[in-house]
Coordinates of C-alpha atoms in Angstrom, one line a residue:
Chain A
M1264 CA 44.8 4.1 -3.2
R1265 CA 44.7 6.2 0.1
I1266 CA 41.3 8.0 1.4
A1267 CA 42.4 11.2 0.1
E1268 CA 42.8 10.0 -3.6
L1269 CA 39.4 8.1 -3.2
S1270 CA 38.3 11.6 -2.3
A1271 CA 39.5 13.4 -5.0
Q1272 CA 38.3 10.5 -7.5
S1273 CA 34.8 10.3 -6.2
G1274 CA 34.1 13.9 -5.7
T1275 CA 33.2 13.2 -2.2
S1276 CA 34.5 14.8 0.9
I1277 CA 36.8 12.9 3.4
P1278 CA 34.5 13.4 6.3
T1279 CA 31.3 12.1 4.2
I1280 CA 33.4 9.0 3.3
K1281 CA 34.2 8.4 7.1
Y1282 CA 30.5 9.0 7.8
Y1283 CA 29.6 6.4 5.0
L1284 CA 32.4 3.7 6.1
R1285 CA 30.8 4.3 9.8
E1286 CA 27.3 3.7 8.6
G1287 CA 28.2 0.5 6.6
L1288 CA 27.2 2.0 3.1
L1289 CA 31.0 1.7 2.0
P1290 CA 33.0 -1.7 3.0
P1291 CA 36.3 -1.1 4.8
G1292 CA 39.4 -0.8 2.7
A1293 CA 42.4 -3.2 3.3
A1294 CA 44.2 -1.8 6.4
T1295 CA 47.5 -1.1 5.5
G1296 CA 48.8 0.5 9.2
R1297 CA 47.5 1.6 12.3
N1298 CA 44.9 4.3 10.9
Q1299 CA 45.7 3.8 7.0
A1300 CA 43.4 1.5 4.8
D1301 CA 43.9 1.0 0.9
Y1302 CA 40.9 1.5 -1.3
G1303 CA 40.2 0.0 -4.9
E1304 CA 38.3 0.8 -7.9
E1305 CA 35.3 -0.9 -6.2
H1306 CA 35.1 1.8 -3.7
V1307 CA 35.0 4.5 -6.2
R1308 CA 32.2 2.7 -8.0
R1309 CA 30.2 2.1 -4.8
L1310 CA 30.6 5.5 -3.3
R1311 CA 29.0 7.0 -6.8
L1312 CA 26.1 4.6 -6.4
V1313 CA 25.7 5.6 -2.7
R1314 CA 25.9 9.5 -4.0
A1315 CA 23.5 8.9 -6.6
L1316 CA 20.9 7.2 -4.6
I1317 CA 21.4 10.1 -1.8
D1318 CA 21.9 13.1 -3.6
V1319 CA 19.8 12.5 -6.8
G1320 CA 17.1 9.9 -5.7
G1321 CA 16.4 11.4 -2.3
V1322 CA 16.9 7.9 -0.7
P1323 CA 17.2 7.7 3.1
V1324 CA 20.7 6.1 4.6
A1325 CA 18.7 3.4 6.3
T1326 CA 17.3 2.4 2.9
V1327 CA 20.3 2.5 1.2
R1328 CA 22.1 0.2 3.7
E1329 CA 19.3 -2.0 3.3
V1330 CA 19.6 -2.1 -0.7
L1331 CA 23.3 -2.3 -0.7
A1332 CA 22.9 -5.7 1.6
A1333 CA 20.5 -7.1 -1.1
V1334 CA 22.8 -6.2 -3.8
D1335 CA 26.1 -7.6 -2.0
E1336 CA 24.1 -11.1 -1.8
P1337 CA 26.1 -13.0 -4.0
D1338 CA 23.5 -15.8 -4.5
L1339 CA 20.4 -13.8 -5.1
P1340 CA 18.1 -15.8 -7.8
S1341 CA 17.0 -13.8 -11.1
H1342 CA 13.5 -13.5 -10.0
K1343 CA 14.4 -11.9 -6.6
L1344 CA 16.1 -9.0 -8.4
L1345 CA 13.0 -6.9 -8.4
G1346 CA 12.4 -7.6 -4.9
V1347 CA 15.6 -5.5 -4.0
A1348 CA 13.6 -2.4 -5.6
H1349 CA 10.8 -2.9 -2.9
C1350 CA 12.8 -1.8 -0.4
L1351 CA 13.1 1.5 -2.4
V1352 CA 9.3 2.1 -2.1
P1353 CA 9.1 5.2 0.4
A1354 CA 6.9 4.3 3.4
S1355 CA 4.0 6.6 4.1
T1356 CA 3.5 7.8 7.8
R1357 CA 0.0 8.0 7.1
R1358 CA -1.5 4.7 6.4
D1359 CA -4.5 3.7 8.4
P1360 CA -5.3 0.0 7.1
D1361 CA -8.6 0.3 9.2
D1362 CA -10.0 3.6 7.5
P1363 CA -12.7 2.4 4.9
A1364 CA -11.5 4.7 2.7
W1365 CA -8.0 3.6 2.5
R1366 CA -9.4 0.1 2.3
A1367 CA -11.5 1.3 -0.9
A1368 CA -8.5 2.7 -2.6
R1369 CA -6.3 -0.4 -2.0
A1370 CA -9.3 -2.4 -3.3
E1371 CA -9.1 -0.1 -6.5
V1372 CA -5.2 -0.9 -7.1
D1373 CA -6.0 -4.5 -6.5
A1374 CA -8.5 -4.6 -9.2
I1375 CA -6.1 -2.6 -11.6
V1376 CA -3.5 -5.3 -11.0
A1377 CA -6.2 -8.2 -11.6
E1378 CA -7.4 -6.5 -14.9
R1379 CA -4.1 -6.0 -16.3
G1380 CA -3.2 -9.7 -15.7
W1381 CA -0.1 -8.3 -13.5
W1382 CA 1.7 -10.9 -11.5
V1383 CA 2.4 -9.0 -8.2
H1384 CA 3.0 -10.3 -4.7
E1385 CA 0.2 -9.9 -2.6
E1386 CA 2.1 -7.7 0.1
A1387 CA 4.0 -5.9 -2.5
P1388 CA 4.6 -2.3 -0.9
A1389 CA 3.8 -0.4 -4.0
R1390 CA 0.3 -1.6 -3.5
D1391 CA -0.3 0.5 -0.5
A1392 CA 1.9 3.2 -1.8
A1393 CA -0.5 3.8 -4.6
A1394 CA -3.5 3.2 -2.5
D1395 CA -2.1 6.2 0.0
A1396 CA -1.9 8.5 -2.8
I1397 CA -5.2 7.6 -4.5
A1398 CA -6.9 7.9 -1.1
A1399 CA -5.4 11.2 -0.5
L1400 CA -6.7 12.4 -3.8
R1401 CA -10.1 11.3 -3.0
A1402 CA -10.1 12.6 0.6
L1403 CA -9.1 16.1 -1.2
G1404 CA -12.2 16.0 -3.3
Q1405 CA -9.6 15.8 -6.4
D1406 CA -11.6 12.7 -8.0
D1407 CA -11.5 14.2 -11.5
L1408 CA -7.8 13.6 -11.2
L1409 CA -8.3 10.1 -10.7
A1410 CA -10.1 9.9 -14.1
N1411 CA -6.3 9.7 -15.5
L1412 CA -5.5 6.4 -13.9
P1413 CA -5.7 4.0 -17.1
V1414 CA -3.5 6.8 -18.5
W1415 CA -1.2 6.3 -15.7
T1416 CA -1.6 2.5 -15.7
D1417 CA -0.8 2.5 -19.6
A1418 CA 2.3 4.7 -19.1
A1419 CA 3.5 2.4 -16.5
E1420 CA 3.2 -0.8 -18.2
R1421 CA 5.0 0.5 -21.3
V1422 CA 7.8 2.2 -19.2
A1423 CA 8.2 -0.8 -17.1
A1424 CA 8.5 -3.1 -20.1
A1425 CA 11.3 -1.3 -21.9
E1426 CA 13.0 -1.0 -18.4
V1427 CA 13.1 -4.4 -17.4
T1428 CA 14.0 -5.8 -21.0
T1429 CA 17.3 -3.4 -20.6
V1430 CA 17.9 -5.0 -17.1
I1431 CA 17.4 -8.5 -18.7
A1432 CA 19.7 -7.6 -21.5
R1433 CA 22.4 -7.6 -19.1
G1434 CA 22.7 -11.0 -18.4
G1435 CA 25.0 -11.3 -15.2
P1436 CA 23.1 -11.0 -11.7
A1437 CA 25.6 -8.3 -10.5
D1438 CA 24.9 -6.2 -13.3
M1439 CA 21.0 -6.6 -13.3
V1440 CA 20.8 -5.8 -9.6
E1441 CA 22.5 -2.6 -9.9
A1442 CA 20.6 -1.6 -13.1
V1443 CA 17.2 -2.6 -10.9
V1444 CA 18.7 0.0 -8.1
T1445 CA 19.7 2.9 -10.4
G1446 CA 17.1 2.4 -12.8
T1447 CA 14.5 2.2 -10.2
V1448 CA 15.6 5.5 -8.4
L1449 CA 17.3 7.6 -10.9
G1450 CA 14.6 6.2 -14.0
E1451 CA 12.1 7.5 -11.7
A1452 CA 13.9 10.8 -11.4
V1453 CA 14.3 11.2 -15.1
L1454 CA 10.8 10.3 -15.8
N1455 CA 9.4 12.7 -13.1
A1456 CA 11.3 15.6 -14.0
L1457 CA 10.2 15.1 -18.0
R1458 CA 6.5 14.9 -16.8
R1459 CA 6.7 18.5 -15.2
L1460 CA 8.6 19.6 -18.3
A1461 CA 5.7 18.0 -20.4
Q1462 CA 3.2 19.5 -18.2
E1463 CA 4.6 23.1 -18.5
A1464 CA 4.8 22.7 -22.4
T1465 CA 1.2 21.4 -22.6
S1466 CA -0.1 24.2 -20.4
A1467 CA 1.6 26.9 -22.1
R1468 CA 0.1 25.0 -25.6
L1469 CA -3.3 24.7 -24.4
L1470 CA -3.5 28.2 -22.2
G1471 CA -1.7 30.1 -25.2
A1472 CA 0.9 31.4 -22.6
T1473 CA 4.1 32.8 -23.6
P1474 CA 7.1 31.7 -21.5
D1475 CA 8.7 34.5 -19.6
Chain B
M663 CA -15.2 24.7 15.5
R664 CA -12.7 24.5 18.3
I665 CA -9.1 23.1 17.8
A666 CA -10.3 19.8 19.4
E667 CA -13.0 19.4 16.9
L668 CA -10.8 20.4 13.7
S669 CA -8.4 17.7 15.2
A670 CA -11.0 15.0 15.3
Q671 CA -12.3 16.0 11.9
S672 CA -9.2 16.1 10.1
G673 CA -7.3 13.4 11.8
T674 CA -4.4 15.3 12.6
S675 CA -3.4 15.4 16.5
I676 CA -3.5 19.0 18.3
P677 CA 0.2 19.4 18.7
T678 CA 0.7 18.8 14.9
I679 CA -1.9 21.3 14.3
K680 CA -0.3 23.7 16.4
Y681 CA 2.9 23.3 14.6
Y682 CA 1.7 23.8 11.3
L683 CA 0.1 27.2 12.8
R684 CA 3.4 28.3 14.1
E685 CA 5.1 27.4 10.5
G686 CA 2.3 29.4 8.6
L687 CA 1.0 26.1 6.8
L688 CA -2.2 26.9 8.6
P689 CA -4.1 30.4 8.7
P690 CA -5.1 31.3 12.2
G691 CA -8.3 30.9 13.4
A692 CA -11.1 33.7 14.3
A693 CA -10.1 34.6 17.8
T694 CA -12.7 33.8 20.4
G695 CA -11.1 34.6 23.7
R696 CA -7.6 34.6 24.9
N697 CA -6.3 31.0 24.3
Q698 CA -9.4 30.1 21.9
A699 CA -10.2 30.2 18.2
D700 CA -12.6 29.4 15.9
Y701 CA -11.8 27.1 12.9
G702 CA -13.9 26.5 9.7
E703 CA -14.2 24.4 7.1
E704 CA -11.6 26.0 5.1
H705 CA -9.1 24.9 7.9
V706 CA -10.1 21.2 7.5
R707 CA -9.7 21.2 3.7
R708 CA -6.1 23.1 4.2
L709 CA -4.9 20.7 6.8
R710 CA -5.8 17.7 4.4
L711 CA -4.0 19.4 1.6
V712 CA -0.9 19.8 3.9
R713 CA -0.9 16.5 5.2
A714 CA -1.3 15.1 1.5
L715 CA 1.9 17.0 0.6
I716 CA 3.9 16.1 3.4
D717 CA 3.1 12.4 4.2
V718 CA 2.3 10.9 1.0
G719 CA 4.2 13.3 -1.3
G720 CA 7.0 13.9 1.1
V721 CA 7.1 17.1 0.1
P722 CA 9.3 19.2 3.1
V723 CA 7.7 21.7 5.5
A724 CA 9.3 24.7 3.5
T725 CA 8.2 23.8 0.4
V726 CA 4.7 23.4 1.5
R727 CA 4.7 26.7 2.9
E728 CA 6.0 28.2 -0.6
V729 CA 3.3 26.3 -2.3
L730 CA 0.8 27.5 -0.3
A731 CA 1.6 31.1 -0.8
A732 CA 1.1 30.7 -4.5
V733 CA -2.1 28.7 -4.0
D734 CA -3.4 31.6 -1.9
E735 CA -2.4 34.3 -4.3
P736 CA -6.0 35.6 -5.5
D737 CA -4.8 37.0 -9.0
L738 CA -2.6 34.3 -10.3
P739 CA -2.8 34.5 -13.9
S740 CA -4.0 31.0 -15.4
H741 CA -0.5 30.8 -17.6
K742 CA 1.4 31.0 -14.2
L743 CA -0.4 28.1 -12.7
L744 CA 2.1 25.7 -13.6
G745 CA 4.7 27.9 -12.2
V746 CA 3.4 26.8 -8.7
A747 CA 4.3 23.4 -9.3
H748 CA 8.0 24.1 -10.1
C749 CA 8.6 24.9 -6.3
L750 CA 7.7 21.2 -6.0
V751 CA 10.8 19.8 -8.0
P752 CA 13.0 18.7 -5.4
A753 CA 16.5 20.5 -5.2
S754 CA 19.4 18.2 -5.7
T755 CA 22.5 19.0 -3.4
R756 CA 25.0 17.0 -5.8
R757 CA 24.7 19.6 -8.9
D758 CA 27.7 21.1 -10.5
P759 CA 26.8 23.2 -13.3
D760 CA 30.8 23.6 -14.3
D761 CA 31.1 19.9 -14.5
P762 CA 31.5 19.1 -18.4
A763 CA 29.6 15.8 -17.7
W764 CA 26.8 17.6 -16.4
R765 CA 26.5 20.2 -19.1
A766 CA 26.6 17.5 -21.3
A767 CA 23.5 15.9 -19.5
R768 CA 21.7 19.2 -19.4
A769 CA 22.3 19.7 -23.4
E770 CA 20.9 16.5 -23.9
V771 CA 17.8 17.7 -21.7
D772 CA 17.6 20.6 -23.9
A773 CA 17.6 18.5 -27.2
I774 CA 14.7 16.4 -26.0
V775 CA 12.6 19.8 -25.2
A776 CA 13.4 21.2 -28.4
E777 CA 12.9 18.1 -30.6
R778 CA 9.7 17.7 -29.1
G779 CA 8.9 21.2 -29.5
W780 CA 8.0 21.9 -26.2
W781 CA 7.5 25.3 -25.0
V782 CA 9.3 25.2 -21.4
H783 CA 11.2 27.8 -19.6
E784 CA 15.0 28.1 -20.1
E785 CA 15.4 28.1 -16.2
A786 CA 12.6 25.4 -15.3
P787 CA 14.1 23.6 -12.5
A788 CA 12.8 20.2 -13.7
R789 CA 15.2 21.0 -16.9
D790 CA 18.1 20.6 -14.2
A791 CA 16.6 17.8 -12.3
A792 CA 16.4 15.5 -15.4
A793 CA 20.1 16.4 -16.1
D794 CA 21.2 15.3 -12.5
A795 CA 19.5 12.1 -12.8
I796 CA 21.0 11.6 -16.3
A797 CA 24.3 12.5 -15.6
A798 CA 24.2 10.1 -12.4
L799 CA 23.3 7.1 -14.6
R800 CA 26.3 8.1 -17.1
A801 CA 28.6 8.3 -14.3
L802 CA 27.4 5.0 -12.8
G803 CA 28.1 3.5 -16.4
Q804 CA 24.3 2.7 -16.6
D805 CA 24.2 4.0 -20.2
D806 CA 22.1 1.2 -21.6
L807 CA 19.5 2.5 -19.2
L808 CA 19.5 5.8 -20.9
A809 CA 18.0 4.0 -24.1
N810 CA 14.9 4.0 -22.6
L811 CA 14.8 8.0 -22.9
P812 CA 12.4 7.8 -25.4
V813 CA 10.1 5.6 -24.0
W814 CA 10.5 7.8 -20.7
T815 CA 9.9 11.2 -22.7
D816 CA 6.7 9.5 -24.9
A817 CA 5.1 8.6 -21.4
A818 CA 5.5 11.8 -19.9
E819 CA 3.8 13.6 -22.9
R820 CA 0.9 11.2 -22.9
V821 CA 0.5 11.7 -19.1
A822 CA 0.9 15.5 -19.0
A823 CA -1.7 15.8 -21.9
A824 CA -4.2 13.8 -19.9
E825 CA -3.4 15.5 -16.6
V826 CA -3.4 19.1 -18.0
T827 CA -6.4 18.7 -19.8
T828 CA -8.5 17.7 -16.4
V829 CA -6.8 20.9 -14.9
I830 CA -7.7 23.1 -17.5
A831 CA -11.5 21.4 -17.5
R832 CA -12.0 22.8 -13.9
G833 CA -12.3 26.6 -15.0
G834 CA -12.2 28.3 -11.9
P835 CA -8.5 29.6 -10.9
A836 CA -8.4 28.4 -7.4
D837 CA -9.5 25.2 -8.2
M838 CA -7.3 24.8 -10.8
V839 CA -4.3 25.7 -8.5
E840 CA -5.2 23.1 -6.3
A841 CA -5.3 20.3 -9.1
V842 CA -1.8 21.5 -10.2
V843 CA -0.5 20.9 -6.8
T844 CA -2.3 17.8 -5.9
G845 CA -2.1 16.4 -9.5
T846 CA 1.6 17.0 -9.6
V847 CA 2.7 15.6 -6.0
L848 CA -0.1 12.9 -5.7
G849 CA -0.1 12.0 -9.4
E850 CA 3.7 11.5 -9.4
A851 CA 2.9 9.2 -6.3
V852 CA 0.5 7.2 -8.1
L853 CA 2.4 6.9 -11.2
N854 CA 5.7 5.9 -9.3
A855 CA 3.7 3.1 -7.5
L856 CA 2.0 1.8 -10.6
R857 CA 5.5 1.6 -12.4
R858 CA 6.8 -0.1 -9.5
L859 CA 4.0 -2.9 -10.0
A860 CA 4.4 -3.1 -13.7
Q861 CA 8.1 -3.6 -13.2
E862 CA 7.4 -6.6 -10.8
A863 CA 4.9 -8.0 -13.1
T864 CA 6.8 -7.8 -16.3
S865 CA 9.8 -9.2 -14.2
A866 CA 7.9 -12.1 -13.2
R867 CA 6.4 -12.8 -16.9
L868 CA 9.8 -12.4 -18.5
L869 CA 11.8 -14.6 -16.1
G870 CA 9.3 -16.7 -15.4
A871 CA 9.1 -16.6 -11.7
T872 CA 6.3 -17.3 -9.5
P873 CA 5.7 -14.7 -6.7
D874 CA 5.9 -16.0 -3.1

């Protein structure tokens, strides 16, 4: 199909498609003329994935490029699958590994991982991301909120068990990688939105408020 | 204290502090001279909150301004507390309410809310945010991941119950608002990071991989 049809089928404007092509988020079509190329179903599919990650998941363009490179690697061994999701952990700009408060928070995360018997890479970016947020909560004097750590950990464990089982049930490595990427980003978006809704509902119930 | 000390105490550079002052994220200090102002403990505290929201939570500056306006409202009734957190739901740029697929996803969210007996505002932005992500998962043909909706909903319900109970235990409205803001944003960051760690651990366990 021509770029105009690709645009119509994917609901993405032609300038945006051209931007994704330049940025390497979309592989080039087969050249059919000096200024023309032919696109296929795989381009429609890839465009949907890129839009979902950027628009719904809020993933930065550079990160999407990195993730797609991993998705396109043909010989990715199964156990490396989750490694793809590592790129998706947002980097904090605040982290100071020499700060004793941050080191204490990171030790707290490591203790949770050990206590649960989780087998997690020592350098997993999510360890630092959790430490960032815990350190920030402590610095703000919101220690009572950290009493919820076991509840958050339980929830994370249950959700992850269900999600990873779904991914593995897919069988084929290519499908599994796509499930990891979309499940990590979009699953997180669903879970976070449901958490906000449940918070509003619990608050209304406990405070006896009426929605207006 | 002078701005230099405020900078040292909060670990925030003077140009950044001046930027926050210009953007209205930080109230002005008491003027002590033509080009000098005096800052207090409340400025240190506010700066920590702003940095945590922006750096760890990834909240845009404009949203932080909106949230702080709500935090500073003296007569906010208790049941409006959670309304503050509404501003914190990231807006999707992709939403198309006329798209039948999006409407179906939104109906699915409304059905979950009704089924659970959640008392949630009809216009709650989180309903749309959940619908965005569900619609994106369907468009990508990742329907099997949506089989996890009940698991996500259970997790959201449990986590929210614990969180809201902590917030209400605080008693004072000002403290409660701060707990809502930090708990929503930073609690989400902790939960999401723990979910990534649990995914990695579950994946290693089920696929029999060794971390390297």
